[in-house]
Short mmCIF file of C-alpha atoms in Angstrom, two decimals:
data_model
loop_
_atom_site.label_atom_id
_atom_site.label_comp_id
_atom_site.label_asym_id
_atom_site.label_seq_id
_atom_site.Cartn_x
_atom_site.Cartn_y
_atom_site.Cartn_z
CA UNK A 14 23.12 -1.93 41.31
CA UNK A 15 19.76 -2.27 39.18
CA UNK A 16 16.83 -2.71 40.18
CA UNK A 17 16.33 -6.27 40.07
CA UNK A 18 19.45 -6.73 42.60
CA UNK A 19 17.62 -4.27 45.11
CA UNK A 20 14.40 -5.84 45.00
CA UNK A 21 15.34 -9.50 43.97
CA UNK A 22 14.66 -11.07 47.83
CA UNK A 23 10.92 -9.92 47.90
CA UNK A 24 8.98 -10.53 43.99
CA UNK A 25 5.76 -8.44 45.34
CA UNK A 26 8.75 -5.65 45.22
CA UNK A 27 9.31 -6.39 42.04
CA UNK A 28 9.31 -3.30 39.19
CA UNK A 29 7.47 -3.08 36.04
CA UNK A 30 9.88 -3.94 33.76
CA UNK A 31 11.55 -6.30 35.71
CA UNK A 32 8.49 -8.49 36.44
CA UNK A 33 7.86 -8.37 32.44
CA UNK A 34 11.75 -9.19 31.93
CA UNK A 35 11.37 -12.01 34.21
CA UNK A 36 8.47 -13.44 32.23
CA UNK A 37 10.82 -13.52 28.71
CA UNK A 38 13.86 -15.09 30.87
CA UNK A 39 15.84 -11.78 30.63
CA UNK A 40 16.59 -10.96 34.29
CA UNK A 41 17.98 -7.07 35.37
CA UNK A 42 17.16 -5.43 31.80
CA UNK A 43 19.58 -3.21 30.46
CA UNK A 44 17.58 0.11 29.11
CA UNK A 45 18.13 -0.77 25.35
CA UNK A 46 16.18 -4.07 26.24
CA UNK A 47 13.29 -2.18 28.12
CA UNK A 48 12.97 0.11 25.32
CA UNK A 49 12.58 -3.57 23.37
CA UNK A 50 10.31 -5.09 26.11
CA UNK A 51 8.16 -1.21 25.88
CA UNK A 52 7.80 -2.10 21.68
CA UNK A 53 6.89 -5.43 21.87
CA UNK A 54 5.11 -4.72 24.43
CA UNK A 55 2.71 -1.84 24.10
CA UNK A 56 3.19 -2.79 19.74
CA UNK A 57 1.52 -6.05 20.35
CA UNK A 58 -1.56 -4.87 22.29
CA UNK A 59 -1.96 -2.11 20.00
CA UNK A 60 -2.00 -4.29 16.90
CA UNK A 61 -3.99 -7.13 18.19
CA UNK A 62 -6.94 -4.69 20.29
CA UNK A 63 -6.65 -2.69 16.24
CA UNK A 64 -7.86 -6.29 14.66
CA UNK A 65 -9.66 -7.72 17.19
CA UNK A 66 -11.98 -4.00 16.62
CA UNK A 67 -11.51 -4.45 13.17
CA UNK A 68 -13.32 -7.91 13.07
CA UNK A 69 -15.33 -7.20 15.70
CA UNK A 70 -16.28 -3.77 14.60
CA UNK A 71 -17.76 -5.71 11.26
CA UNK A 72 -19.63 -8.48 13.23
CA UNK A 73 -21.35 -4.85 15.44
CA UNK A 74 -21.98 -3.06 12.14
CA UNK A 75 -22.98 -6.29 10.44
CA UNK A 76 -25.71 -6.73 14.07
CA UNK A 77 -26.90 -2.71 13.83
CA UNK A 78 -27.64 -2.81 10.22
CA UNK A 79 -29.90 -5.76 10.37
CA UNK A 80 -31.66 -4.55 13.67
CA UNK A 81 -31.77 -1.05 12.96
CA UNK A 82 -32.07 -1.21 9.35
CA UNK A 83 -29.25 1.23 9.18
CA UNK A 84 -26.10 1.68 6.18
CA UNK A 85 -22.88 1.61 7.98
CA UNK A 86 -19.80 1.49 6.05
CA UNK A 87 -16.49 1.83 6.39
CA UNK A 88 -15.27 4.00 3.40
CA UNK A 89 -11.90 3.36 1.66
CA UNK A 90 -9.79 6.29 3.19
CA UNK A 91 -10.69 5.18 6.24
CA UNK A 92 -9.81 1.68 6.14
CA UNK A 93 -6.52 3.06 4.53
CA UNK A 94 -5.89 5.08 7.47
CA UNK A 95 -6.75 2.08 10.17
CA UNK A 96 -4.79 -0.41 7.73
CA UNK A 97 -1.87 2.07 8.05
CA UNK A 98 -1.71 2.77 11.76
CA UNK A 99 -1.99 -1.42 12.68
CA UNK A 100 0.89 -1.11 9.89
CA UNK A 101 2.85 1.19 11.99
CA UNK A 102 1.50 -0.72 15.10
CA UNK A 103 3.06 -3.86 13.63
CA UNK A 104 6.39 -2.08 12.54
CA UNK A 105 6.87 -1.57 16.43
CA UNK A 106 5.83 -4.75 17.63
CA UNK A 107 8.53 -6.03 15.50
CA UNK A 108 11.07 -3.93 16.68
CA UNK A 109 10.15 -5.15 19.97
CA UNK A 110 10.35 -8.36 19.50
CA UNK A 111 13.51 -9.14 16.82
CA UNK A 112 14.80 -6.60 19.28
CA UNK A 113 14.86 -9.08 21.82
CA UNK A 114 15.27 -12.20 19.81
CA UNK A 115 18.74 -10.72 19.13
CA UNK A 116 19.69 -9.25 22.19
CA UNK A 117 18.89 -12.41 24.08
CA UNK A 118 20.23 -14.35 21.06
CA UNK A 119 23.73 -12.35 20.35
CA UNK A 120 24.16 -10.00 23.36
CA UNK A 121 24.75 -7.80 21.35
CA UNK A 122 23.15 -4.70 21.71
CA UNK A 123 23.72 -2.76 18.73
CA UNK A 124 23.21 -5.66 16.53
CA UNK A 125 19.96 -5.51 18.10
CA UNK A 126 18.76 -2.25 17.76
CA UNK A 127 20.07 -3.19 13.90
CA UNK A 128 18.10 -6.03 13.01
CA UNK A 129 14.99 -4.59 14.71
CA UNK A 130 15.50 -1.39 12.57
CA UNK A 131 15.34 -3.97 9.64
CA UNK A 132 12.41 -6.00 11.10
CA UNK A 133 10.35 -2.25 11.98
CA UNK A 134 11.36 -1.31 7.52
CA UNK A 135 10.81 -4.98 6.99
CA UNK A 136 6.84 -5.76 7.95
CA UNK A 137 6.10 -1.52 7.37
CA UNK A 138 7.42 -2.36 3.35
CA UNK A 139 5.15 -5.78 3.39
CA UNK A 140 1.91 -3.63 4.06
CA UNK A 141 2.86 -1.07 1.49
CA UNK A 142 2.89 -4.59 -0.62
CA UNK A 143 -0.76 -5.78 1.34
CA UNK A 144 -2.19 -2.18 0.16
CA UNK A 145 -0.65 -2.15 -3.39
CA UNK A 146 -2.29 -6.18 -3.80
CA UNK A 147 -4.96 -4.59 -2.37
CA UNK A 148 -5.90 -1.88 -4.88
CA UNK A 149 -4.64 -4.17 -7.93
CA UNK A 150 -8.26 -6.30 -7.13
CA UNK A 151 -10.24 -3.15 -7.94
CA UNK A 152 -11.35 -3.63 -11.98
CA UNK A 153 -11.31 -1.14 -13.90
CA UNK A 154 -14.50 -1.15 -15.98
CA UNK A 155 -13.67 1.66 -18.24
CA UNK A 156 -14.09 -0.24 -22.02
CA UNK A 157 -11.95 1.56 -24.48
CA UNK A 158 -13.35 1.45 -27.76
CA UNK A 159 -9.72 1.32 -29.67
CA UNK A 160 -9.70 -2.15 -27.63
CA UNK A 161 -12.32 -2.67 -30.55
CA UNK A 162 -9.66 -2.33 -33.27
CA UNK A 163 -8.94 -5.43 -35.37
CA UNK A 164 -11.89 -7.49 -33.64
CA UNK A 165 -13.52 -9.82 -35.25
CA UNK A 166 -16.98 -10.53 -34.95
CA UNK A 167 -20.78 -11.28 -36.01
CA UNK A 168 -23.09 -8.37 -37.31
CA UNK A 169 -25.73 -8.25 -34.21
CA UNK A 170 -28.20 -6.33 -36.25
CA UNK A 171 -28.12 -5.86 -39.87
CA UNK A 172 -25.99 -2.76 -41.34
CA UNK A 173 -28.47 -0.90 -43.81
CA UNK A 174 -26.12 1.28 -46.40
CA UNK A 175 -25.61 4.53 -45.18
CA UNK A 176 -26.80 3.51 -41.81
CA UNK A 177 -26.03 2.38 -38.54
CA UNK A 178 -26.20 -1.04 -36.60
CA UNK A 179 -25.28 -3.16 -34.55
CA UNK A 180 -22.25 -6.13 -34.09
CA UNK A 181 -20.90 -8.27 -31.19
CA UNK A 182 -17.15 -7.82 -30.94
CA UNK A 183 -15.37 -9.28 -27.75
CA UNK A 184 -13.47 -5.97 -26.56
CA UNK A 185 -10.97 -5.89 -23.68
CA UNK A 186 -11.74 -9.90 -23.02
CA UNK A 187 -15.90 -9.23 -22.88
CA UNK A 188 -18.58 -9.61 -25.05
CA UNK A 189 -20.15 -6.27 -26.40
CA UNK A 190 -22.77 -5.31 -28.50
CA UNK A 191 -21.86 -1.95 -29.88
CA UNK A 192 -23.26 0.21 -32.48
CA UNK A 193 -21.23 0.09 -36.32
CA UNK A 194 -21.63 0.97 -39.45
CA UNK A 195 -20.16 -0.17 -43.09
CA UNK A 196 -16.65 0.84 -44.75
CA UNK A 197 -18.38 0.98 -47.30
CA UNK A 198 -21.31 3.53 -47.21
CA UNK A 199 -23.14 1.67 -49.99
CA UNK A 200 -23.16 -2.01 -48.67
CA UNK A 201 -25.51 -4.08 -46.77
CA UNK A 202 -23.82 -6.16 -44.06
CA UNK A 203 -26.63 -8.94 -43.29
CA UNK A 204 -27.26 -10.28 -39.83
CA UNK A 205 -25.48 -12.86 -38.41
CA UNK A 206 -22.43 -11.77 -41.20
CA UNK A 207 -18.66 -12.35 -39.84
CA UNK A 208 -17.62 -9.23 -40.02
CA UNK A 209 -14.14 -7.32 -38.49
CA UNK A 210 -13.68 -3.87 -37.17
CA UNK A 211 -11.16 -1.31 -39.41
CA UNK A 212 -11.65 2.10 -37.59
CA UNK A 213 -12.52 3.56 -34.43
CA UNK A 214 -14.66 7.00 -35.06
CA UNK A 215 -15.72 7.93 -31.26
CA UNK A 216 -18.24 5.45 -30.28
CA UNK A 217 -18.74 3.96 -33.76
CA UNK A 218 -17.29 1.22 -35.29
CA UNK A 219 -16.25 1.42 -38.72
CA UNK A 220 -16.36 -2.55 -39.81
CA UNK A 221 -15.85 -5.02 -42.81
CA UNK A 222 -17.35 -8.05 -44.33
CA UNK A 223 -14.83 -10.86 -43.82
CA UNK A 224 -15.59 -12.30 -46.80
CA UNK A 225 -15.18 -9.84 -48.70
CA UNK A 226 -11.81 -8.44 -47.48
CA UNK A 227 -10.58 -12.31 -48.31
CA UNK A 228 -12.63 -11.68 -52.10
CA UNK A 229 -10.82 -8.35 -52.03
CA UNK A 230 -6.88 -10.22 -50.79
CA UNK A 231 -7.49 -12.53 -53.96
CA UNK B 18 -4.09 26.00 -0.52
CA UNK B 19 -1.82 23.27 -0.39
CA UNK B 20 1.24 23.25 -2.70
CA UNK B 21 1.31 20.09 -4.60
CA UNK B 22 5.23 19.24 -4.71
CA UNK B 23 4.51 15.38 -5.61
CA UNK B 24 5.09 13.65 -2.47
CA UNK B 25 1.59 12.85 -2.26
CA UNK B 26 2.44 10.47 -5.77
CA UNK B 27 5.37 8.94 -4.22
CA UNK B 28 5.65 5.21 -3.02
CA UNK B 29 2.05 4.83 -4.05
CA UNK B 30 0.51 7.27 -2.12
CA UNK B 31 2.01 5.78 1.21
CA UNK B 32 4.83 7.91 1.62
CA UNK B 33 3.10 10.65 3.89
CA UNK B 34 2.68 7.81 5.98
CA UNK B 35 5.95 6.18 5.35
CA UNK B 36 7.31 10.02 6.16
CA UNK B 37 5.31 10.67 9.58
CA UNK B 38 6.60 7.03 10.98
CA UNK B 39 10.40 8.00 9.72
CA UNK B 40 10.17 11.48 11.44
CA UNK B 41 9.34 9.84 14.73
CA UNK B 42 11.37 6.41 14.78
CA UNK B 43 14.63 7.11 12.52
CA UNK B 44 16.02 9.61 14.92
CA UNK B 45 14.95 7.51 18.35
CA UNK B 46 16.61 4.26 16.22
CA UNK B 47 19.55 6.16 15.20
CA UNK B 48 19.66 7.27 19.08
CA UNK B 49 19.70 3.78 20.71
CA UNK B 50 22.19 2.71 18.06
CA UNK B 51 24.85 5.16 19.13
CA UNK B 52 23.27 4.64 22.40
CA UNK B 53 24.38 1.31 22.52
CA UNK B 54 27.51 1.49 20.78
CA UNK B 55 28.48 3.24 24.09
CA UNK B 56 28.50 7.16 22.68
CA UNK B 57 28.06 9.58 24.59
CA UNK B 58 24.25 10.61 25.53
CA UNK B 59 24.62 13.94 24.74
CA UNK B 60 26.55 12.80 21.18
CA UNK B 61 23.81 10.60 20.24
CA UNK B 62 20.79 13.22 21.22
CA UNK B 63 22.77 15.89 18.16
CA UNK B 64 23.27 12.70 15.88
CA UNK B 65 19.58 11.18 16.42
CA UNK B 66 18.68 14.85 15.84
CA UNK B 67 20.59 15.56 12.98
CA UNK B 68 19.30 11.85 11.22
CA UNK B 69 15.50 13.74 11.13
CA UNK B 70 17.14 15.95 8.22
CA UNK B 71 18.08 12.80 6.16
CA UNK B 72 14.19 11.89 5.47
CA UNK B 73 14.09 15.45 4.45
CA UNK B 74 17.10 15.52 2.23
CA UNK B 75 15.98 11.59 0.63
CA UNK B 76 12.20 13.44 -0.53
CA UNK B 77 13.94 16.01 -2.42
CA UNK B 78 15.99 13.43 -4.08
CA UNK B 79 13.27 11.62 -4.85
CA UNK B 80 10.87 14.32 -6.14
CA UNK B 81 14.26 15.73 -7.83
CA UNK B 82 14.34 12.10 -9.53
CA UNK B 83 10.66 12.04 -10.68
CA UNK B 84 10.99 15.45 -11.86
CA UNK B 85 13.86 14.82 -13.92
CA UNK B 86 12.26 11.39 -15.15
CA UNK B 87 8.74 13.57 -15.94
CA UNK B 88 11.21 16.56 -17.97
CA UNK B 89 12.58 14.03 -20.13
CA UNK B 90 12.93 14.62 -23.37
CA UNK B 91 11.13 11.59 -25.30
#
């Protein structure tokens, strides 16, 4: 005889899980159903509490920053950990909810446990993808001088024979002003002349006047 | 001193967390499957306990795979 049957007469005497089970439309929950209810309930409470704390924390942190002129921040490691714990909470919640749904729809407990496990795994995987997406948003601002090889641009500050000047070329999608020398040591390249980067030595670009190249080809 | 066996880099650094989660919930999941399939509770518990080793085996296999890839001649 189940607990629900024993206490059926007096609603106030019903067990905790029977009450929740009744609220979810499950009469006399079995052990597996109780496990699902626990996971769904505690997973949801934990998940939504963490969400609320993160949101309120931002507002509260902003208020403290303004009121007390302090600098409170959550570094990436802490954010990662919190986010990961949230992922686990989401997985537990999904396990419980999916299990409850499947068990009430099919009445096959093995299938419900399987489905719950798959749902939990999937939600963790989704968190992993979200984390990857977030880390992909971080742009690496380091410029590689070798990317300038073959780039065409304009002389910004004239390059005198055997000396250094400056050129403007597009490197990795942004226009940069970089030190440059002429390939031909005796050549003068005036400001505004069009050039092409033919070599990169350290952080200095070795350039050649575009008109000169065309003449050579002819 | 910590040994760097490459586990920290697995699954984009997410493996450390996944392993903790799996160590805790995988045996629980296996137990629930067997229990709901009306397998005797003791047998379910034993199989669930053994299932923990699957996580470790999976980890070792992944590390071996990664090492083989890294040491592959070009």
